Amino acid sequence: MSTQKLNETSKFLSYVLRHEPQAIGLQLDREGWANVDELIAGAVRNGKTLDFSLIEKIVSTSDKKRFNLSEDGKRIRAAQGHSTASVNIQHTEKTPPEFLYHGTATRFLESIRQKGLIAGSRHHVHLSQEVMTAISVGQRYGEPVVLKIEAQHMHRQGFNFFQAENGVWLTKNVPYNFIASEK
Ligand code: HQG
């Protein structure tokens, strides 16, 4: 299987497990889990090539550990990044490190300065512990810029932080006054 085919299938899994499960008649539970057999059947019904060994390969090679497969291999979910209203994962609440980073594109800065960071269609704003991760996230939308977030300061002010199973930090929104720098 070519890398391109794997990437395409990974994107398809992100699409149905984070955003549009109904596109293939799939149901996710509140914690985001789908039945693997139903996922495969729904995908095949919609003209995709998918079987268990391909799912296992995508799960184990995902650079960002995007997916969790249950130990018995019967259920799968996206670790984070959801927009579908049917899912409400109870992510682990945690005290964040002093600073976290958010990668975005320079063209969004003006609006971010006005409204702060907002989740948009997703359930949370996504933050990372590493600057490099933030740069690559920002590059997806244009010229990247990394925002340094005063995460512990926010936490002391009562904002909740969560860490998904794949290490991505999540919070509902980041008011602009907690952005320490734009680089
Ligand atoms: C921006 C990837 C204007 C925000 C990554 C971002 C991540 C604003 C875009 C995950 C704004 C939303 C999520 C405001 C925020 N005005 N623009 N007030 N507030 N934005 O894709 O964080 O590869 O929904 O900066 O690794 O880029 O898919 O969020 O540029 O973890 O697994 O609005 O997706 O993971 O874009 O990325 P997104 P994101 P995967």
PDB file of C-alpha atoms and ligand atoms in Angstrom:
ATOM      1  CA  MET A   1       0.000   0.000   0.000  1.00  0.00           C
ATOM      2  CA  SER A   2       1.469   3.378  -1.054  1.00  0.00           C
ATOM      3  CA  THR A   3       2.049   6.182   1.456  1.00  0.00           C
ATOM      4  CA  GLN A   4      -0.386   8.320  -0.503  1.00  0.00           C
ATOM      5  CA  LYS A   5      -3.120   5.697  -0.189  1.00  0.00           C
ATOM      6  CA  LEU A   6      -2.434   5.403   3.546  1.00  0.00           C
ATOM      7  CA  ASN A   7      -2.663   9.189   3.948  1.00  0.00           C
ATOM      8  CA  GLU A   8      -5.906   9.338   2.005  1.00  0.00           C
ATOM      9  CA  THR A   9      -7.427   6.614   4.131  1.00  0.00           C
ATOM     10  CA  SER A  10      -6.185   8.280   7.337  1.00  0.00           C
ATOM     11  CA  LYS A  11      -7.890  11.517   6.242  1.00  0.00           C
ATOM     12  CA  PHE A  12     -11.071   9.598   5.516  1.00  0.00           C
ATOM     13  CA  LEU A  13     -10.947   8.061   9.019  1.00  0.00           C
ATOM     14  CA  SER A  14     -10.411  11.536  10.547  1.00  0.00           C
ATOM     15  CA  TYR A  15     -13.385  12.813   8.569  1.00  0.00           C
ATOM     16  CA  VAL A  16     -15.845  10.159   9.732  1.00  0.00           C
ATOM     17  CA  LEU A  17     -14.490   9.724  13.286  1.00  0.00           C
ATOM     18  CA  ARG A  18     -14.210  13.456  14.042  1.00  0.00           C
ATOM     19  CA  HIS A  19     -16.690  15.263  11.861  1.00  0.00           C
ATOM     20  CA  GLU A  20     -19.258  13.378   9.760  1.00  0.00           C
ATOM     21  CA  PRO A  21     -19.893   9.805  10.974  1.00  0.00           C
ATOM     22  CA  GLN A  22     -23.374   9.990   9.425  1.00  0.00           C
ATOM     23  CA  ALA A  23     -21.769  10.307   5.971  1.00  0.00           C
ATOM     24  CA  ILE A  24     -21.299   6.510   6.074  1.00  0.00           C
ATOM     25  CA  GLY A  25     -24.194   5.710   8.434  1.00  0.00           C
ATOM     26  CA  LEU A  26     -21.867   5.300  11.426  1.00  0.00           C
ATOM     27  CA  GLN A  27     -22.766   5.962  15.076  1.00  0.00           C
ATOM     28  CA  LEU A  28     -20.201   7.173  17.612  1.00  0.00           C
ATOM     29  CA  ASP A  29     -20.809   6.980  21.353  1.00  0.00           C
ATOM     30  CA  ARG A  30     -20.297  10.005  23.647  1.00  0.00           C
ATOM     31  CA  GLU A  31     -16.619   9.074  24.079  1.00  0.00           C
ATOM     32  CA  GLY A  32     -16.169   8.983  20.313  1.00  0.00           C
ATOM     33  CA  TRP A  33     -15.940   5.199  19.892  1.00  0.00           C
ATOM     34  CA  ALA A  34     -17.143   3.475  16.731  1.00  0.00           C
ATOM     35  CA  ASN A  35     -17.569  -0.239  16.159  1.00  0.00           C
ATOM     36  CA  VAL A  36     -14.750  -1.335  13.816  1.00  0.00           C
ATOM     37  CA  ASP A  37     -16.919  -3.785  11.836  1.00  0.00           C
ATOM     38  CA  GLU A  38     -19.534  -1.055  11.293  1.00  0.00           C
ATOM     39  CA  LEU A  39     -16.823   1.387  10.233  1.00  0.00           C
ATOM     40  CA  ILE A  40     -15.458  -1.086   7.678  1.00  0.00           C
ATOM     41  CA  ALA A  41     -18.944  -1.955   6.379  1.00  0.00           C
ATOM     42  CA  GLY A  42     -19.887   1.749   6.073  1.00  0.00           C
ATOM     43  CA  ALA A  43     -16.645   2.596   4.298  1.00  0.00           C
ATOM     44  CA  VAL A  44     -16.956  -0.294   1.829  1.00  0.00           C
ATOM     45  CA  ARG A  45     -20.610   0.646   1.147  1.00  0.00           C
ATOM     46  CA  ASN A  46     -19.278   4.069   0.170  1.00  0.00           C
ATOM     47  CA  GLY A  47     -16.710   2.732  -2.244  1.00  0.00           C
ATOM     48  CA  LYS A  48     -13.643   2.852   0.033  1.00  0.00           C
ATOM     49  CA  THR A  49     -11.073   0.121   0.411  1.00  0.00           C
ATOM     50  CA  LEU A  50     -10.864  -0.659   4.117  1.00  0.00           C
ATOM     51  CA  ASP A  51     -10.185  -3.709   6.236  1.00  0.00           C
ATOM     52  CA  PHE A  52      -8.846  -4.424   9.699  1.00  0.00           C
ATOM     53  CA  SER A  53      -5.206  -4.755   8.705  1.00  0.00           C
ATOM     54  CA  LEU A  54      -5.308  -1.367   6.960  1.00  0.00           C
ATOM     55  CA  ILE A  55      -6.900   0.211  10.058  1.00  0.00           C
ATOM     56  CA  GLU A  56      -4.208  -1.327  12.280  1.00  0.00           C
ATOM     57  CA  LYS A  57      -1.500  -0.014   9.978  1.00  0.00           C
ATOM     58  CA  ILE A  58      -2.913   3.534   9.981  1.00  0.00           C
ATOM     59  CA  VAL A  59      -3.369   3.534  13.754  1.00  0.00           C
ATOM     60  CA  SER A  60       0.174   2.292  14.410  1.00  0.00           C
ATOM     61  CA  THR A  61       1.903   4.573  11.893  1.00  0.00           C
ATOM     62  CA  SER A  62      -0.043   7.808  12.578  1.00  0.00           C
ATOM     63  CA  ASP A  63       2.620  10.446  13.334  1.00  0.00           C
ATOM     64  CA  LYS A  64       0.295  12.282  15.705  1.00  0.00           C
ATOM     65  CA  LYS A  65      -1.272   9.129  17.200  1.00  0.00           C
ATOM     66  CA  ARG A  66      -4.587  10.380  15.851  1.00  0.00           C
ATOM     67  CA  PHE A  67      -6.569   7.230  16.610  1.00  0.00           C
ATOM     68  CA  ASN A  68      -7.116   4.921  19.583  1.00  0.00           C
ATOM     69  CA  LEU A  69      -7.934   1.277  18.928  1.00  0.00           C
ATOM     70  CA  SER A  70      -9.428  -0.642  21.876  1.00  0.00           C
ATOM     71  CA  GLU A  71      -7.320  -3.524  23.169  1.00  0.00           C
ATOM     72  CA  ASP A  72      -9.686  -6.138  21.732  1.00  0.00           C
ATOM     73  CA  GLY A  73      -9.601  -4.361  18.348  1.00  0.00           C
ATOM     74  CA  LYS A  74     -13.370  -3.998  18.291  1.00  0.00           C
ATOM     75  CA  ARG A  75     -13.640  -0.222  18.719  1.00  0.00           C
ATOM     76  CA  ILE A  76     -11.820   2.786  17.316  1.00  0.00           C
ATOM     77  CA  ARG A  77     -11.955   6.530  17.926  1.00  0.00           C
ATOM     78  CA  ALA A  78     -10.141   9.727  17.031  1.00  0.00           C
ATOM     79  CA  ALA A  79      -8.107  10.886  20.051  1.00  0.00           C
ATOM     80  CA  GLN A  80      -9.146  14.527  19.634  1.00  0.00           C
ATOM     81  CA  GLY A  81     -10.111  17.146  17.045  1.00  0.00           C
ATOM     82  CA  HIS A  82     -13.861  16.439  16.911  1.00  0.00           C
ATOM     83  CA  SER A  83     -16.542  18.745  15.608  1.00  0.00           C
ATOM     84  CA  THR A  84     -19.515  16.350  15.630  1.00  0.00           C
ATOM     85  CA  ALA A  85     -22.067  17.193  18.325  1.00  0.00           C
ATOM     86  CA  SER A  86     -22.698  13.491  19.026  1.00  0.00           C
ATOM     87  CA  VAL A  87     -19.330  13.218  20.797  1.00  0.00           C
ATOM     88  CA  ASN A  88     -18.317  14.777  24.112  1.00  0.00           C
ATOM     89  CA  ILE A  89     -15.109  13.115  25.276  1.00  0.00           C
ATOM     90  CA  GLN A  90     -14.324  13.530  28.971  1.00  0.00           C
ATOM     91  CA  HIS A  91     -10.655  14.330  28.394  1.00  0.00           C
ATOM     92  CA  THR A  92      -8.321  14.218  31.393  1.00  0.00           C
ATOM     93  CA  GLU A  93      -8.207  17.588  33.108  1.00  0.00           C
ATOM     94  CA  LYS A  94      -4.641  18.620  33.940  1.00  0.00           C
ATOM     95  CA  THR A  95      -2.533  21.530  35.106  1.00  0.00           C
ATOM     96  CA  PRO A  96      -0.690  22.760  31.999  1.00  0.00           C
ATOM     97  CA  PRO A  97       2.991  23.684  31.780  1.00  0.00           C
ATOM     98  CA  GLU A  98       3.805  27.376  32.130  1.00  0.00           C
ATOM     99  CA  PHE A  99       3.607  27.936  28.369  1.00  0.00           C
ATOM    100  CA  LEU A 100       1.857  26.134  25.531  1.00  0.00           C
ATOM    101  CA  TYR A 101       2.000  26.958  21.812  1.00  0.00           C
ATOM    102  CA  HIS A 102      -0.574  27.399  19.084  1.00  0.00           C
ATOM    103  CA  GLY A 103       0.373  27.435  15.420  1.00  0.00           C
ATOM    104  CA  THR A 104      -1.709  29.514  13.077  1.00  0.00           C
ATOM    105  CA  ALA A 105      -1.339  31.488   9.840  1.00  0.00           C
ATOM    106  CA  THR A 106      -0.465  35.181   9.737  1.00  0.00           C
ATOM    107  CA  ARG A 107      -3.688  35.940   7.861  1.00  0.00           C
ATOM    108  CA  PHE A 108      -5.726  34.974  10.956  1.00  0.00           C
ATOM    109  CA  LEU A 109      -3.809  37.269  13.329  1.00  0.00           C
ATOM    110  CA  GLU A 110      -6.002  40.322  13.005  1.00  0.00           C
ATOM    111  CA  SER A 111      -9.113  38.385  13.933  1.00  0.00           C
ATOM    112  CA  ILE A 112      -7.269  36.537  16.728  1.00  0.00           C
ATOM    113  CA  ARG A 113      -6.182  39.887  18.188  1.00  0.00           C
ATOM    114  CA  GLN A 114      -9.847  40.888  18.329  1.00  0.00           C
ATOM    115  CA  LYS A 115     -11.481  37.662  19.490  1.00  0.00           C
ATOM    116  CA  GLY A 116      -8.656  35.627  21.007  1.00  0.00           C
ATOM    117  CA  LEU A 117      -8.302  31.995  19.956  1.00  0.00           C
ATOM    118  CA  ILE A 118     -11.648  30.344  19.392  1.00  0.00           C
ATOM    119  CA  ALA A 119     -12.433  26.694  18.735  1.00  0.00           C
ATOM    120  CA  GLY A 120     -14.399  27.386  15.552  1.00  0.00           C
ATOM    121  CA  SER A 121     -16.131  24.217  14.408  1.00  0.00           C
ATOM    122  CA  ARG A 122     -14.040  21.977  16.662  1.00  0.00           C
ATOM    123  CA  HIS A 123     -14.792  21.419  20.347  1.00  0.00           C
ATOM    124  CA  HIS A 124     -11.524  22.937  21.597  1.00  0.00           C
ATOM    125  CA  VAL A 125      -8.581  25.140  20.740  1.00  0.00           C
ATOM    126  CA  HIS A 126      -5.567  22.864  20.174  1.00  0.00           C
ATOM    127  CA  LEU A 127      -2.251  23.640  21.852  1.00  0.00           C
ATOM    128  CA  SER A 128       1.096  21.860  21.869  1.00  0.00           C
ATOM    129  CA  GLN A 129       4.049  21.655  24.176  1.00  0.00           C
ATOM    130  CA  GLU A 130       6.519  21.941  21.297  1.00  0.00           C
ATOM    131  CA  VAL A 131       7.133  24.960  19.089  1.00  0.00           C
ATOM    132  CA  MET A 132       7.977  22.690  16.127  1.00  0.00           C
ATOM    133  CA  THR A 133       4.547  21.053  16.249  1.00  0.00           C
ATOM    134  CA  ALA A 134       2.897  24.474  16.303  1.00  0.00           C
ATOM    135  CA  ILE A 135       4.895  25.577  13.251  1.00  0.00           C
ATOM    136  CA  SER A 136       3.774  22.584  11.198  1.00  0.00           C
ATOM    137  CA  VAL A 137       0.141  23.030  12.295  1.00  0.00           C
ATOM    138  CA  GLY A 138       0.265  26.711  11.261  1.00  0.00           C
ATOM    139  CA  GLN A 139       1.818  25.866   7.893  1.00  0.00           C
ATOM    140  CA  ARG A 140      -1.354  24.071   6.836  1.00  0.00           C
ATOM    141  CA  TYR A 141      -3.100  27.436   6.431  1.00  0.00           C
ATOM    142  CA  GLY A 142      -0.386  29.718   5.066  1.00  0.00           C
ATOM    143  CA  GLU A 143       2.594  31.595   6.446  1.00  0.00           C
ATOM    144  CA  PRO A 144       2.945  30.143   9.943  1.00  0.00           C
ATOM    145  CA  VAL A 145       3.112  32.105  13.166  1.00  0.00           C
ATOM    146  CA  VAL A 146       3.486  30.619  16.634  1.00  0.00           C
ATOM    147  CA  LEU A 147       1.527  32.071  19.526  1.00  0.00           C
ATOM    148  CA  LYS A 148       2.985  31.543  22.992  1.00  0.00           C
ATOM    149  CA  ILE A 149       0.181  31.035  25.499  1.00  0.00           C
ATOM    150  CA  GLU A 150       0.451  31.765  29.228  1.00  0.00           C
ATOM    151  CA  ALA A 151      -1.216  28.477  30.036  1.00  0.00           C
ATOM    152  CA  GLN A 152      -0.520  28.327  33.764  1.00  0.00           C
ATOM    153  CA  HIS A 153      -1.617  31.917  34.203  1.00  0.00           C
ATOM    154  CA  MET A 154      -4.891  31.035  32.452  1.00  0.00           C
ATOM    155  CA  HIS A 155      -5.266  27.957  34.637  1.00  0.00           C
ATOM    156  CA  ARG A 156      -4.797  30.038  37.793  1.00  0.00           C
ATOM    157  CA  GLN A 157      -7.552  32.320  36.504  1.00  0.00           C
ATOM    158  CA  GLY A 158      -9.947  29.373  36.308  1.00  0.00           C
ATOM    159  CA  PHE A 159      -9.607  28.151  32.703  1.00  0.00           C
ATOM    160  CA  ASN A 160      -9.730  24.363  32.350  1.00  0.00           C
ATOM    161  CA  PHE A 161      -7.080  22.473  30.402  1.00  0.00           C
ATOM    162  CA  PHE A 162      -7.262  18.903  29.159  1.00  0.00           C
ATOM    163  CA  GLN A 163      -4.749  16.584  27.606  1.00  0.00           C
ATOM    164  CA  ALA A 164      -5.913  14.126  24.965  1.00  0.00           C
ATOM    165  CA  GLU A 165      -4.469  10.611  24.886  1.00  0.00           C
ATOM    166  CA  ASN A 166      -2.089  11.643  22.110  1.00  0.00           C
ATOM    167  CA  GLY A 167      -0.607  14.514  24.122  1.00  0.00           C
ATOM    168  CA  VAL A 168      -2.452  17.401  22.429  1.00  0.00           C
ATOM    169  CA  TRP A 169      -3.535  20.068  24.948  1.00  0.00           C
ATOM    170  CA  LEU A 170      -7.081  21.363  24.732  1.00  0.00           C
ATOM    171  CA  THR A 171      -8.924  24.352  26.136  1.00  0.00           C
ATOM    172  CA  LYS A 172     -12.182  26.025  25.210  1.00  0.00           C
ATOM    173  CA  ASN A 173     -10.765  29.415  24.181  1.00  0.00           C
ATOM    174  CA  VAL A 174      -7.786  31.682  24.777  1.00  0.00           C
ATOM    175  CA  PRO A 175      -8.506  35.393  25.376  1.00  0.00           C
ATOM    176  CA  TYR A 176      -5.928  37.542  23.630  1.00  0.00           C
ATOM    177  CA  ASN A 177      -4.430  38.929  26.847  1.00  0.00           C
ATOM    178  CA  PHE A 178      -2.973  35.473  27.611  1.00  0.00           C
ATOM    179  CA  ILE A 179      -0.954  35.443  24.382  1.00  0.00           C
ATOM    180  CA  ALA A 180       2.595  36.310  25.452  1.00  0.00           C
ATOM    181  CA  SER A 181       4.108  36.579  21.979  1.00  0.00           C
ATOM    182  CA  GLU A 182       3.537  36.126  18.240  1.00  0.00           C
ATOM    183  CA  LYS A 183       6.575  34.855  16.361  1.00  0.00           C
TER     184      LYS A 183
HETATM  185  C1  HQG B   1      -7.639  29.746  13.681  1.00  0.00           C
HETATM  186  C2  HQG B   1      -4.333  19.026  13.264  1.00  0.00           C
HETATM  187  C3  HQG B   1      -9.465  33.643  13.092  1.00  0.00           C
HETATM  188  C4  HQG B   1      -6.683  28.768  14.305  1.00  0.00           C
HETATM  189  C5  HQG B   1      -3.378  19.765  14.181  1.00  0.00           C
HETATM  190  C6  HQG B   1      -6.541  27.755  13.193  1.00  0.00           C
HETATM  191  C7  HQG B   1      -4.205  20.135  15.374  1.00  0.00           C
HETATM  192  C8  HQG B   1      -8.808  31.831  14.302  1.00  0.00           C
HETATM  193  C9  HQG B   1      -7.903  27.756  12.534  1.00  0.00           C
HETATM  194  C10 HQG B   1      -5.624  20.008  14.909  1.00  0.00           C
HETATM  195  C11 HQG B   1      -9.301  32.411  15.494  1.00  0.00           C
HETATM  196  C12 HQG B   1      -8.728  26.547  12.910  1.00  0.00           C
HETATM  197  C13 HQG B   1      -6.310  21.324  14.972  1.00  0.00           C
HETATM  198  C14 HQG B   1      -9.894  33.681  15.408  1.00  0.00           C
HETATM  199  C15 HQG B   1      -8.453  30.498  15.982  1.00  0.00           C
HETATM  200  N1  HQG B   1      -9.953  34.274  14.196  1.00  0.00           N
HETATM  201  N2  HQG B   1      -8.891  32.452  13.104  1.00  0.00           N
HETATM  202  N3  HQG B   1     -10.386  34.322  16.483  1.00  0.00           N
HETATM  203  N4  HQG B   1      -9.066  31.567  16.514  1.00  0.00           N
HETATM  204  N5  HQG B   1      -8.290  30.644  14.638  1.00  0.00           N
HETATM  205  O1  HQG B   1      -7.778  23.051  11.783  1.00  0.00           O
HETATM  206  O2  HQG B   1      -5.565  24.190  15.674  1.00  0.00           O
HETATM  207  O3  HQG B   1      -3.403  16.667  11.418  1.00  0.00           O
HETATM  208  O4  HQG B   1      -9.745  23.729  13.248  1.00  0.00           O
HETATM  209  O5  HQG B   1      -5.473  29.394  14.641  1.00  0.00           O
HETATM  210  O6  HQG B   1      -2.280  18.988  14.519  1.00  0.00           O
HETATM  211  O7  HQG B   1      -5.174  24.451  13.160  1.00  0.00           O
HETATM  212  O8  HQG B   1      -5.850  17.036  11.658  1.00  0.00           O
HETATM  213  O9  HQG B   1      -7.470  23.948  14.133  1.00  0.00           O
HETATM  214  O10 HQG B   1      -5.566  28.147  12.263  1.00  0.00           O
HETATM  215  O11 HQG B   1      -4.011  19.342  16.507  1.00  0.00           O
HETATM  216  O12 HQG B   1      -4.710  15.359  13.089  1.00  0.00           O
HETATM  217  O13 HQG B   1      -8.577  28.925  13.025  1.00  0.00           O
HETATM  218  O14 HQG B   1      -5.596  19.527  13.580  1.00  0.00           O
HETATM  219  O15 HQG B   1      -4.291  17.668  13.502  1.00  0.00           O
HETATM  220  O16 HQG B   1      -8.179  25.446  12.250  1.00  0.00           O
HETATM  221  O17 HQG B   1      -5.680  22.245  14.111  1.00  0.00           O
HETATM  222  P1  HQG B   1      -8.339  23.964  12.798  1.00  0.00           P
HETATM  223  P2  HQG B   1      -5.882  23.804  14.275  1.00  0.00           P
HETATM  224  P3  HQG B   1      -4.580  16.625  12.348  1.00  0.00           P
END
